[in-house]
């Protein structure tokens, strides 16, 4: 296994989503990439409290309630970065700004074959977040890791997403004593570049194999999956194709096929120049405008190609092969993925559970982060 340090990732701390719109009003929105301030930022809980939940298992429903809602926006956690002066008791406070700069220059000068964990913000139970790259299937995949528990959990981001942009609250707050949490950047996304991202007909299957092989390269014997949006599709495929390796799975914002309604949503995000500045700027900072715009257009073409297959199939044929315990979470105010997609997956994944969040949108794990984390932890245990 080849492990490399990740030089010069900087202090990028984005918090973003996609343009908010309702398909019923003829608008369209982006999907899955990052989070707090796009389609979910305007959400207001009822009197600021957590919303009731309806969970269905085998056709039965039951209500659930939780405490106060989670953060209103993404935390913008940049686990690859050295701590900033805004965090308490940081390396900046100890070494001073020039000392940190000298340290980073020293780390960047080390030979690329050496694994050097980068300093990150303190997580629950005092566990830091480290990052590195691993050679997997001909590319170098970037990942972040935190926790010391015996239960390995892989976080799979959405379109144009990465671990640091899509899973800040999970990297920070999932139980570090119970879980070892890994968040990866799929090839062509985040810091898993080069190569540039492309979208052949089997790109979801390729991501699923990359994800599983990454975790095997990191010496995990079995893993659970938390997949958002495109990452949820990847998780479904991985669970179906590698059943002996997947322990449990939580997915949200995923779909197993593409409809005409979905195609309209996708087409609406093709031109990134029409996105709000608040949504666009963090992605430009991460990717540069040209790569960001080009990759978004390529993604739209890549996802729409499934519409031309029988039944718009992405992975619906694989759902009966999923054997692991599966929790499907759906935000009933999700403007990007209609409820019927969650119902279809629930119907065709044997023994799965469907958990509805009445006030949740596409980024429910960020908007209601505390509640989502408790739900995921309870299911995974």
Short mmCIF file of C-alpha atoms in Angstrom, two decimals, residues 56 251-257 328-331 337-348 352-356:
data_model
loop_
_atom_site.label_atom_id
_atom_site.label_comp_id
_atom_site.label_asym_id
_atom_site.label_seq_id
_atom_site.Cartn_x
_atom_site.Cartn_y
_atom_site.Cartn_z
CA UNK A 56 -41.40 2.61 8.68
CA UNK A 251 -28.26 6.28 2.74
CA UNK A 252 -30.17 9.50 2.06
CA UNK A 253 -30.87 11.61 -1.02
CA UNK A 254 -30.24 8.64 -3.33
CA UNK A 255 -32.14 7.27 -6.32
CA UNK A 256 -31.93 3.96 -8.14
CA UNK A 257 -33.20 5.26 -11.49
CA UNK A 328 -32.99 4.87 4.30
CA UNK A 329 -33.43 8.45 5.52
CA UNK A 330 -35.54 10.88 3.51
CA UNK A 331 -36.19 14.57 3.96
CA UNK A 337 -34.97 13.74 -4.80
CA UNK A 338 -38.72 13.06 -4.65
CA UNK A 339 -40.17 10.75 -2.01
CA UNK A 340 -40.94 8.00 -4.51
CA UNK A 341 -37.22 7.27 -4.87
CA UNK A 342 -36.87 6.52 -1.15
CA UNK A 343 -40.03 4.40 -1.25
CA UNK A 344 -38.71 2.39 -4.20
CA UNK A 345 -35.41 1.63 -2.50
CA UNK A 346 -37.23 0.71 0.72
CA UNK A 347 -39.54 -1.63 -1.17
CA UNK A 348 -36.75 -3.43 -3.01
CA UNK A 352 -34.67 -2.08 5.07
CA UNK A 353 -36.02 0.67 7.31
CA UNK A 354 -37.35 4.01 6.07
CA UNK A 355 -37.00 7.03 8.34
CA UNK A 356 -38.75 10.25 7.31
#
